[in-house]
Amino acid sequence: MHSSSILVIYTGGTLGMQEGPRGLVPGHDIESRLRTALEALPPARQASLPAFEVVQYAAPIDSSAATPADWQRLAQDIAGAYSATDAGSPRYSGFVVLHGTDTLAWTASSLAYQLQGIDRAVVVTGAQRPLEAEDSDAPGNIEAALRFAACRNLQEVAVCFAGKLLRGAHTRKWHTHAFDGFASPNYPLLGELVDNQPVLYPSRGLDAQQRGLPRFELADYSSFEESPVVRIALWPGLSARLLKSWLLDDHVRGALLEVWGSGNIPADPALTGLLAQASGAGKLIAAISQCPHGPVSMNTYAAGQGLIDAGVLPADAMTPEAAITKLVHLLAQPLNDAERRQRFLTSLIGER
Ligand code: ASN
């Protein structure tokens, strides 16, 4: 029954970790460990799991070590499996990615840009405790992720954690160790487990025009020797001299500024002049708020007008993860400056 099979990809993370001499390290043989853990579920819950196959990366990682090259590889693997067929029908009806929690939100955001228009579910999950730990959250998270991945109406990249389903590009790691460890501060939940049944909330999935036909953009992130984008959170006393060393670095092609409140920076002509210089030189600079909730609106205060004049792009209520992965994604593609700016301001996968 391949046509209803879910492909599970284990990339690393605490979920599959085992004790090593210096602490937890990614473990092996995930498939049998995972099936053993799921066999401990009550029979009715086991019976509602979809059929699945498991692939484990040869060198699973702690997700704190993930880079854009890892995002690219995963998207390519999912795209490859997406087109696999068995007797003319798609071999996989959905995908579950098992990932470390530390940078899970970054990977989920990046996958959403690379797998635009996907008409099947890609559900990313992980755990705060390893599979075999007492009271681990891993079996429950995998169970929920598999069940959401089998929902035909879920057609986007989502994160499933602690019984909640969140849009991938709106997800943030919200707690260092609590089981309910992820939040979507600026977009409602896509779904939830209710009485142990996966429920998708109506009209929260991607609009038809953002879904449409699959139009994957598998850009080459490996062309960047190091990150082409820097992340700069303002702090009181930040000077143009300090900002300059990052912003005008020759390798830096984009920046995310995390500014004050509804979109302000200090009214310092040296700062705004520097931003104008960098954006005039073709660097893609965007701004979000340091407040976790709410969008930037840079024309509310005179102190924010300087950002607009300097060519800084408002990133609305995007998460830092979604904004930076989008900058990386746009910079990796053969677009001109105007096209990149226009695409940044357009919601591609419900990220803004
Ligand atoms: N350090 C781990 C990781 O991100 C944390 C986790 O998965 N809970 O791989």
mmCIF file of C-alpha atoms and ligand atoms in Angstrom:
data_model
loop_
_atom_site.group_PDB
_atom_site.id
_atom_site.type_symbol
_atom_site.label_atom_id
_atom_site.label_comp_id
_atom_site.label_asym_id
_atom_site.label_seq_id
_atom_site.Cartn_x
_atom_site.Cartn_y
_atom_site.Cartn_z
ATOM 1 C CA MET A 1 0.000 0.000 0.000
ATOM 2 C CA HIS A 2 2.706 2.455 -1.009
ATOM 3 C CA SER A 3 0.212 5.009 -2.262
ATOM 4 C CA SER A 4 -0.807 5.900 1.283
ATOM 5 C CA SER A 5 2.649 5.755 2.778
ATOM 6 C CA ILE A 6 4.239 8.624 4.683
ATOM 7 C CA LEU A 7 7.986 9.113 4.337
ATOM 8 C CA VAL A 8 9.690 9.839 7.668
ATOM 9 C CA ILE A 9 13.162 11.419 7.447
ATOM 10 C CA TYR A 10 15.317 11.492 10.581
ATOM 11 C CA THR A 11 17.863 14.312 10.369
ATOM 12 C CA GLY A 12 19.006 14.258 14.010
ATOM 13 C CA GLY A 13 17.999 16.006 17.211
ATOM 14 C CA THR A 14 17.185 14.967 20.765
ATOM 15 C CA LEU A 15 14.277 12.812 19.628
ATOM 16 C CA GLY A 16 16.673 10.099 18.453
ATOM 17 C CA MET A 17 19.584 10.885 20.762
ATOM 18 C CA GLN A 18 21.305 8.492 23.108
ATOM 19 C CA GLU A 19 23.709 9.049 25.977
ATOM 20 C CA GLY A 20 27.377 9.416 24.901
ATOM 21 C CA PRO A 21 30.491 10.019 27.007
ATOM 22 C CA ARG A 22 30.036 13.820 26.833
ATOM 23 C CA GLY A 23 26.228 13.982 26.905
ATOM 24 C CA LEU A 24 23.453 13.289 24.406
ATOM 25 C CA VAL A 25 24.477 12.611 20.795
ATOM 26 C CA PRO A 26 22.421 11.635 17.734
ATOM 27 C CA GLY A 27 21.696 7.895 17.832
ATOM 28 C CA HIS A 28 21.294 5.260 15.126
ATOM 29 C CA ASP A 29 18.837 2.562 14.144
ATOM 30 C CA ILE A 30 15.997 5.036 14.426
ATOM 31 C CA GLU A 31 13.474 2.945 12.494
ATOM 32 C CA SER A 32 13.350 0.010 14.898
ATOM 33 C CA ARG A 33 13.502 2.338 17.929
ATOM 34 C CA LEU A 34 10.650 4.379 16.562
ATOM 35 C CA ARG A 35 8.487 1.374 15.732
ATOM 36 C CA THR A 36 9.142 -0.047 19.211
ATOM 37 C CA ALA A 37 8.088 3.241 20.814
ATOM 38 C CA LEU A 38 4.895 3.386 18.735
ATOM 39 C CA GLU A 39 4.049 -0.229 19.594
ATOM 40 C CA ALA A 40 3.714 0.897 23.204
ATOM 41 C CA LEU A 41 0.729 3.083 22.258
ATOM 42 C CA PRO A 42 -2.770 1.761 23.038
ATOM 43 C CA PRO A 43 -3.998 -0.510 20.180
ATOM 44 C CA ALA A 44 -6.673 1.931 18.954
ATOM 45 C CA ARG A 45 -4.060 4.665 18.563
ATOM 46 C CA GLN A 46 -1.688 2.302 16.778
ATOM 47 C CA ALA A 47 -4.474 1.360 14.410
ATOM 48 C CA SER A 48 -5.029 4.989 13.402
ATOM 49 C CA LEU A 49 -1.430 5.507 12.319
ATOM 50 C CA PRO A 50 -0.804 5.668 8.565
ATOM 51 C CA ALA A 51 1.707 3.311 6.968
ATOM 52 C CA PHE A 52 5.169 4.852 6.902
ATOM 53 C CA GLU A 53 8.708 4.273 5.724
ATOM 54 C CA VAL A 54 11.753 5.633 7.531
ATOM 55 C CA VAL A 55 14.961 7.069 6.139
ATOM 56 C CA GLN A 56 17.751 8.034 8.492
ATOM 57 C CA TYR A 57 20.536 10.402 7.453
ATOM 58 C CA ALA A 58 23.932 8.703 7.592
ATOM 59 C CA ALA A 59 25.302 11.420 9.862
ATOM 60 C CA PRO A 60 22.411 12.770 11.938
ATOM 61 C CA ILE A 61 23.217 16.061 13.649
ATOM 62 C CA ASP A 62 22.379 18.158 16.660
ATOM 63 C CA SER A 63 20.354 20.819 14.874
ATOM 64 C CA SER A 64 22.456 23.538 16.452
ATOM 65 C CA ALA A 65 24.978 22.661 13.713
ATOM 66 C CA ALA A 66 22.528 22.992 10.802
ATOM 67 C CA THR A 67 23.395 25.360 7.947
ATOM 68 C CA PRO A 68 21.616 26.465 4.750
ATOM 69 C CA ALA A 69 23.274 23.479 3.018
ATOM 70 C CA ASP A 70 21.271 21.178 5.334
ATOM 71 C CA TRP A 71 18.031 22.996 4.436
ATOM 72 C CA GLN A 72 18.863 22.555 0.776
ATOM 73 C CA ARG A 73 19.631 18.856 1.084
ATOM 74 C CA LEU A 74 16.401 18.158 2.938
ATOM 75 C CA ALA A 75 14.289 20.058 0.409
ATOM 76 C CA GLN A 76 15.970 18.168 -2.421
ATOM 77 C CA ASP A 77 15.335 14.841 -0.710
ATOM 78 C CA ILE A 78 11.665 15.670 -0.173
ATOM 79 C CA ALA A 79 11.337 16.913 -3.770
ATOM 80 C CA GLY A 80 12.915 13.667 -5.005
ATOM 81 C CA ALA A 81 10.580 11.536 -2.900
ATOM 82 C CA TYR A 82 7.636 13.728 -3.954
ATOM 83 C CA SER A 83 8.084 12.649 -7.564
ATOM 84 C CA ALA A 84 8.696 8.962 -6.773
ATOM 85 C CA THR A 85 5.942 6.722 -8.098
ATOM 86 C CA ASP A 86 4.745 3.158 -7.659
ATOM 87 C CA ALA A 87 2.733 1.727 -10.536
ATOM 88 C CA GLY A 88 2.026 5.253 -11.731
ATOM 89 C CA SER A 89 0.776 6.655 -8.410
ATOM 90 C CA PRO A 90 2.715 8.852 -6.011
ATOM 91 C CA ARG A 91 4.679 6.672 -3.645
ATOM 92 C CA TYR A 92 4.380 9.052 -0.687
ATOM 93 C CA SER A 93 1.248 10.906 0.325
ATOM 94 C CA GLY A 94 3.011 13.055 2.911
ATOM 95 C CA PHE A 95 6.285 13.670 4.720
ATOM 96 C CA VAL A 96 7.413 13.816 8.336
ATOM 97 C CA VAL A 97 10.767 15.384 9.163
ATOM 98 C CA LEU A 98 12.288 14.456 12.528
ATOM 99 C CA HIS A 99 14.546 17.342 13.488
ATOM 100 C CA GLY A 100 16.313 18.834 16.486
ATOM 101 C CA THR A 101 14.277 21.518 18.176
ATOM 102 C CA ASP A 102 16.999 24.169 18.368
ATOM 103 C CA THR A 103 16.830 25.208 14.715
ATOM 104 C CA LEU A 104 13.640 23.386 13.729
ATOM 105 C CA ALA A 105 11.825 26.655 13.030
ATOM 106 C CA TRP A 106 14.597 27.747 10.631
ATOM 107 C CA THR A 107 14.459 24.506 8.677
ATOM 108 C CA ALA A 108 10.655 24.550 8.528
ATOM 109 C CA SER A 109 10.704 28.145 7.219
ATOM 110 C CA SER A 110 13.338 27.373 4.627
ATOM 111 C CA LEU A 111 11.525 24.236 3.425
ATOM 112 C CA ALA A 112 8.377 26.294 2.898
ATOM 113 C CA TYR A 113 10.189 28.639 0.447
ATOM 114 C CA GLN A 114 11.893 25.786 -1.358
ATOM 115 C CA LEU A 115 8.786 23.591 -1.647
ATOM 116 C CA GLN A 116 6.347 26.301 -2.730
ATOM 117 C CA GLY A 117 2.938 25.093 -3.802
ATOM 118 C CA ILE A 118 3.422 21.586 -2.419
ATOM 119 C CA ASP A 119 0.096 19.764 -2.474
ATOM 120 C CA ARG A 120 0.932 17.319 0.304
ATOM 121 C CA ALA A 121 1.769 17.748 3.968
ATOM 122 C CA VAL A 122 5.324 18.232 5.161
ATOM 123 C CA VAL A 123 5.198 17.989 8.962
ATOM 124 C CA VAL A 124 8.316 18.823 10.936
ATOM 125 C CA THR A 125 8.602 17.604 14.508
ATOM 126 C CA GLY A 126 11.123 16.761 17.190
ATOM 127 C CA ALA A 127 11.156 16.271 20.935
ATOM 128 C CA GLN A 128 12.494 17.787 24.110
ATOM 129 C CA ARG A 129 13.396 14.334 25.490
ATOM 130 C CA PRO A 130 14.876 11.300 23.702
ATOM 131 C CA LEU A 131 12.595 8.490 22.525
ATOM 132 C CA GLU A 132 13.624 6.094 25.270
ATOM 133 C CA ALA A 133 13.602 8.631 28.140
ATOM 134 C CA GLU A 134 11.009 8.184 30.836
ATOM 135 C CA ASP A 135 7.910 10.289 30.023
ATOM 136 C CA SER A 136 9.404 11.283 26.667
ATOM 137 C CA ASP A 137 7.376 13.580 24.447
ATOM 138 C CA ALA A 138 8.884 11.920 21.348
ATOM 139 C CA PRO A 139 6.347 9.102 20.744
ATOM 140 C CA GLY A 140 3.378 11.471 21.100
ATOM 141 C CA ASN A 141 4.942 14.048 18.770
ATOM 142 C CA ILE A 142 5.716 11.415 16.131
ATOM 143 C CA GLU A 143 2.236 9.932 16.402
ATOM 144 C CA ALA A 144 0.612 13.356 15.944
ATOM 145 C CA ALA A 145 2.970 14.307 13.101
ATOM 146 C CA LEU A 146 2.174 11.073 11.235
ATOM 147 C CA ARG A 147 -1.533 11.590 11.623
ATOM 148 C CA PHE A 148 -1.401 15.202 10.420
ATOM 149 C CA ALA A 149 0.885 14.192 7.538
ATOM 150 C CA ALA A 150 -1.874 11.825 6.399
ATOM 151 C CA CYS A 151 -4.454 14.669 6.226
ATOM 152 C CA ARG A 152 -5.159 15.328 2.555
ATOM 153 C CA ASN A 153 -6.231 18.901 3.215
ATOM 154 C CA LEU A 154 -2.943 19.848 4.801
ATOM 155 C CA GLN A 155 -0.887 21.069 1.857
ATOM 156 C CA GLU A 156 2.008 23.057 3.244
ATOM 157 C CA VAL A 157 5.023 22.862 5.528
ATOM 158 C CA ALA A 158 3.843 22.724 9.134
ATOM 159 C CA VAL A 159 5.340 22.081 12.541
ATOM 160 C CA CYS A 160 3.636 19.632 14.900
ATOM 161 C CA PHE A 161 4.583 19.781 18.557
ATOM 162 C CA ALA A 162 2.739 18.968 21.774
ATOM 163 C CA GLY A 163 -0.502 18.294 19.905
ATOM 164 C CA LYS A 164 -0.459 21.630 18.061
ATOM 165 C CA LEU A 165 -0.031 22.209 14.363
ATOM 166 C CA LEU A 166 1.649 25.490 13.411
ATOM 167 C CA ARG A 167 2.504 27.066 10.065
ATOM 168 C CA GLY A 168 6.184 26.277 9.485
ATOM 169 C CA ALA A 169 7.123 29.824 8.514
ATOM 170 C CA HIS A 170 5.416 31.300 11.600
ATOM 171 C CA THR A 171 6.924 28.931 14.133
ATOM 172 C CA ARG A 172 9.427 29.849 16.847
ATOM 173 C CA LYS A 173 11.068 27.774 19.565
ATOM 174 C CA TRP A 174 9.457 29.277 22.641
ATOM 175 C CA HIS A 175 10.737 27.272 25.584
ATOM 176 C CA THR A 176 14.095 25.676 26.261
ATOM 177 C CA HIS A 177 12.715 22.443 27.727
ATOM 178 C CA ALA A 178 8.920 22.483 28.273
ATOM 179 C CA PHE A 179 7.042 19.946 26.161
ATOM 180 C CA ASP A 180 4.848 22.712 24.782
ATOM 181 C CA GLY A 181 7.978 24.236 23.320
ATOM 182 C CA PHE A 182 6.870 26.022 20.122
ATOM 183 C CA ALA A 183 4.694 29.028 19.393
ATOM 184 C CA SER A 184 3.299 30.880 16.420
ATOM 185 C CA PRO A 185 3.040 34.381 17.863
ATOM 186 C CA ASN A 186 1.532 36.066 14.813
ATOM 187 C CA TYR A 187 -0.578 33.394 13.128
ATOM 188 C CA PRO A 188 -3.233 31.121 14.627
ATOM 189 C CA LEU A 189 -2.758 27.376 14.912
ATOM 190 C CA LEU A 190 -3.409 25.442 11.705
ATOM 191 C CA GLY A 191 -4.801 22.579 13.722
ATOM 192 C CA GLU A 192 -4.735 20.645 16.954
ATOM 193 C CA LEU A 193 -5.254 17.180 18.303
ATOM 194 C CA VAL A 194 -8.733 17.199 19.815
ATOM 195 C CA ASP A 195 -9.678 14.054 21.747
ATOM 196 C CA ASN A 196 -6.699 12.492 20.051
ATOM 197 C CA GLN A 197 -8.032 13.241 16.560
ATOM 198 C CA PRO A 198 -6.172 15.573 14.183
ATOM 199 C CA VAL A 199 -8.358 18.594 13.464
ATOM 200 C CA LEU A 200 -7.463 21.202 10.815
ATOM 201 C CA TYR A 201 -9.058 24.576 11.440
ATOM 202 C CA PRO A 202 -10.976 25.800 8.380
ATOM 203 C CA SER A 203 -9.598 28.724 6.333
ATOM 204 C CA ARG A 204 -6.249 28.818 8.094
ATOM 205 C CA GLY A 205 -4.389 26.769 5.476
ATOM 206 C CA LEU A 206 -2.709 28.422 2.520
ATOM 207 C CA ASP A 207 -4.954 30.321 0.119
ATOM 208 C CA ALA A 208 -5.457 28.764 -3.284
ATOM 209 C CA GLN A 209 -3.196 31.315 -4.990
ATOM 210 C CA GLN A 210 -0.343 30.540 -2.629
ATOM 211 C CA ARG A 211 -0.839 26.828 -3.075
ATOM 212 C CA GLY A 212 -1.635 26.421 -6.750
ATOM 213 C CA LEU A 213 0.614 24.047 -8.605
ATOM 214 C CA PRO A 214 3.806 22.801 -7.023
ATOM 215 C CA ARG A 215 6.530 25.262 -8.089
ATOM 216 C CA PHE A 216 9.513 24.147 -6.088
ATOM 217 C CA GLU A 217 12.441 26.556 -5.961
ATOM 218 C CA LEU A 218 15.398 24.353 -5.183
ATOM 219 C CA ALA A 219 18.013 27.072 -5.131
ATOM 220 C CA ASP A 220 21.701 26.368 -4.617
ATOM 221 C CA TYR A 221 22.541 27.534 -1.107
ATOM 222 C CA SER A 222 25.938 25.858 -1.199
ATOM 223 C CA SER A 223 27.236 28.723 -3.341
ATOM 224 C CA PHE A 224 27.485 30.747 -0.120
ATOM 225 C CA GLU A 225 30.761 29.911 1.613
ATOM 226 C CA GLU A 226 29.342 31.600 4.677
ATOM 227 C CA SER A 227 25.998 33.167 5.471
ATOM 228 C CA PRO A 228 25.281 36.039 3.071
ATOM 229 C CA VAL A 229 22.860 37.519 5.617
ATOM 230 C CA VAL A 230 23.491 39.022 9.037
ATOM 231 C CA ARG A 231 21.038 39.430 11.888
ATOM 232 C CA ILE A 232 21.363 42.652 13.844
ATOM 233 C CA ALA A 233 19.213 43.334 16.906
ATOM 234 C CA LEU A 234 19.375 46.972 18.006
ATOM 235 C CA TRP A 235 20.469 47.771 21.525
ATOM 236 C CA PRO A 236 20.585 51.157 23.219
ATOM 237 C CA GLY A 237 23.867 52.820 22.278
ATOM 238 C CA LEU A 238 24.416 50.953 18.968
ATOM 239 C CA SER A 239 26.680 53.166 16.843
ATOM 240 C CA ALA A 240 27.065 53.507 13.085
ATOM 241 C CA ARG A 241 30.730 52.523 13.516
ATOM 242 C CA LEU A 242 29.778 49.109 14.903
ATOM 243 C CA LEU A 243 26.960 48.557 12.452
ATOM 244 C CA LYS A 244 29.276 49.397 9.563
ATOM 245 C CA SER A 245 31.615 46.479 10.190
ATOM 246 C CA TRP A 246 28.828 43.995 9.458
ATOM 247 C CA LEU A 247 26.696 45.844 7.000
ATOM 248 C CA LEU A 248 29.461 46.938 4.646
ATOM 249 C CA ASP A 249 31.337 43.615 4.787
ATOM 250 C CA ASP A 250 31.923 42.478 1.188
ATOM 251 C CA HIS A 251 30.438 39.018 1.815
ATOM 252 C CA VAL A 252 27.264 40.380 3.369
ATOM 253 C CA ARG A 253 24.471 40.727 0.801
ATOM 254 C CA GLY A 254 21.512 41.091 3.112
ATOM 255 C CA ALA A 255 20.585 41.942 6.688
ATOM 256 C CA LEU A 256 17.702 41.559 9.060
ATOM 257 C CA LEU A 257 17.383 44.440 11.502
ATOM 258 C CA GLU A 258 15.415 43.796 14.666
ATOM 259 C CA VAL A 259 14.265 47.294 15.516
ATOM 260 C CA TRP A 260 12.280 48.866 18.336
ATOM 261 C CA GLY A 261 8.546 48.587 18.867
ATOM 262 C CA SER A 262 6.441 49.295 15.817
ATOM 263 C CA GLY A 263 9.474 49.983 13.649
ATOM 264 C CA ASN A 264 11.854 52.574 15.046
ATOM 265 C CA ILE A 265 15.586 53.181 15.112
ATOM 266 C CA PRO A 266 17.386 56.101 16.769
ATOM 267 C CA ALA A 267 17.085 59.324 14.766
ATOM 268 C CA ASP A 268 20.838 59.310 14.082
ATOM 269 C CA PRO A 269 21.771 60.476 10.548
ATOM 270 C CA ALA A 270 24.958 58.407 10.702
ATOM 271 C CA LEU A 271 22.886 55.226 11.213
ATOM 272 C CA THR A 272 20.289 55.971 8.554
ATOM 273 C CA GLY A 273 23.016 57.172 6.172
ATOM 274 C CA LEU A 274 24.812 53.875 6.591
ATOM 275 C CA LEU A 275 21.636 51.892 5.924
ATOM 276 C CA ALA A 276 20.958 53.986 2.807
ATOM 277 C CA GLN A 277 24.522 53.401 1.626
ATOM 278 C CA ALA A 278 24.226 49.624 2.113
ATOM 279 C CA SER A 279 20.847 49.356 0.460
ATOM 280 C CA GLY A 280 22.016 51.639 -2.389
ATOM 281 C CA ALA A 281 24.873 49.157 -2.899
ATOM 282 C CA GLY A 282 22.275 46.430 -3.581
ATOM 283 C CA LYS A 283 22.148 44.815 -0.148
ATOM 284 C CA LEU A 284 18.731 43.501 0.777
ATOM 285 C CA ILE A 285 17.855 44.933 4.193
ATOM 286 C CA ALA A 286 14.637 44.120 6.027
ATOM 287 C CA ALA A 287 13.251 45.064 9.429
ATOM 288 C CA ILE A 288 11.095 43.301 11.993
ATOM 289 C CA SER A 289 10.232 44.329 15.523
ATOM 290 C CA GLN A 290 11.957 43.047 18.628
ATOM 291 C CA CYS A 291 8.472 42.584 20.084
ATOM 292 C CA PRO A 292 7.456 38.971 19.497
ATOM 293 C CA HIS A 293 3.882 40.014 18.740
ATOM 294 C CA GLY A 294 2.668 42.458 16.102
ATOM 295 C CA PRO A 295 3.919 43.817 12.790
ATOM 296 C CA VAL A 296 6.272 46.713 12.108
ATOM 297 C CA SER A 297 4.691 49.825 10.625
ATOM 298 C CA MET A 298 7.624 52.074 9.940
ATOM 299 C CA ASN A 299 5.688 55.203 9.078
ATOM 300 C CA THR A 300 4.029 55.662 12.462
ATOM 301 C CA TYR A 301 6.891 57.611 14.075
ATOM 302 C CA ALA A 302 9.384 60.054 12.638
ATOM 303 C CA ALA A 303 12.037 57.751 14.096
ATOM 304 C CA GLY A 304 10.878 54.975 11.768
ATOM 305 C CA GLN A 305 10.613 57.132 8.661
ATOM 306 C CA GLY A 306 14.410 57.053 8.408
ATOM 307 C CA LEU A 307 14.236 53.312 7.744
ATOM 308 C CA ILE A 308 11.840 53.782 4.848
ATOM 309 C CA ASP A 309 13.969 56.582 3.388
ATOM 310 C CA ALA A 310 17.015 54.319 3.637
ATOM 311 C CA GLY A 311 15.300 51.631 1.523
ATOM 312 C CA VAL A 312 14.774 49.165 4.377
ATOM 313 C CA LEU A 313 11.977 46.679 3.612
ATOM 314 C CA PRO A 314 9.247 46.172 6.220
ATOM 315 C CA ALA A 315 8.919 42.487 7.097
ATOM 316 C CA ASP A 316 5.535 42.951 8.797
ATOM 317 C CA ALA A 317 5.063 40.328 11.520
ATOM 318 C CA MET A 318 7.462 37.769 10.101
ATOM 319 C CA THR A 319 9.537 35.726 12.500
ATOM 320 C CA PRO A 320 13.305 36.264 12.387
ATOM 321 C CA GLU A 321 13.590 32.682 11.137
ATOM 322 C CA ALA A 322 11.172 33.278 8.259
ATOM 323 C CA ALA A 323 12.744 36.632 7.351
ATOM 324 C CA ILE A 324 16.332 35.398 7.287
ATOM 325 C CA THR A 325 15.595 32.159 5.433
ATOM 326 C CA LYS A 326 13.646 34.214 2.883
ATOM 327 C CA LEU A 327 16.561 36.622 2.395
ATOM 328 C CA VAL A 328 18.904 33.648 1.917
ATOM 329 C CA HIS A 329 16.440 32.049 -0.508
ATOM 330 C CA LEU A 330 16.054 35.207 -2.611
ATOM 331 C CA LEU A 331 19.791 35.894 -2.677
ATOM 332 C CA ALA A 332 20.475 32.354 -3.900
ATOM 333 C CA GLN A 333 18.365 32.876 -7.000
ATOM 334 C CA PRO A 334 19.163 34.611 -10.280
ATOM 335 C CA LEU A 335 16.944 37.627 -9.620
ATOM 336 C CA ASN A 336 17.743 41.298 -9.976
ATOM 337 C CA ASP A 337 17.569 43.733 -7.117
ATOM 338 C CA ALA A 338 14.068 44.997 -7.930
ATOM 339 C CA GLU A 339 12.722 41.445 -8.267
ATOM 340 C CA ARG A 340 14.213 40.436 -4.930
ATOM 341 C CA ARG A 341 12.716 43.452 -3.193
ATOM 342 C CA GLN A 342 9.338 42.852 -4.779
ATOM 343 C CA ARG A 343 9.354 39.151 -3.855
ATOM 344 C CA PHE A 344 10.415 39.942 -0.311
ATOM 345 C CA LEU A 345 7.373 42.187 0.053
ATOM 346 C CA THR A 346 5.069 39.485 -1.384
ATOM 347 C CA SER A 347 3.709 36.714 0.782
ATOM 348 C CA LEU A 348 4.945 33.569 -0.973
ATOM 349 C CA ILE A 349 3.805 30.886 1.465
ATOM 350 C CA GLY A 350 1.767 32.770 4.055
ATOM 351 C CA GLU A 351 4.862 33.959 5.893
ATOM 352 C CA ARG A 352 3.766 37.598 6.257
HETATM 353 N N1 ASN B 1 20.074 20.297 20.708
HETATM 354 C C1 ASN B 1 18.938 19.529 20.251
HETATM 355 C C2 ASN B 1 18.825 19.750 18.758
HETATM 356 O O1 ASN B 1 18.366 20.752 18.322
HETATM 357 C C3 ASN B 1 17.708 19.974 20.989
HETATM 358 C C4 ASN B 1 16.483 19.128 20.757
HETATM 359 O O2 ASN B 1 16.301 18.497 19.749
HETATM 360 N N2 ASN B 1 15.556 19.116 21.711
HETATM 361 O O3 ASN B 1 19.229 18.895 17.993
#
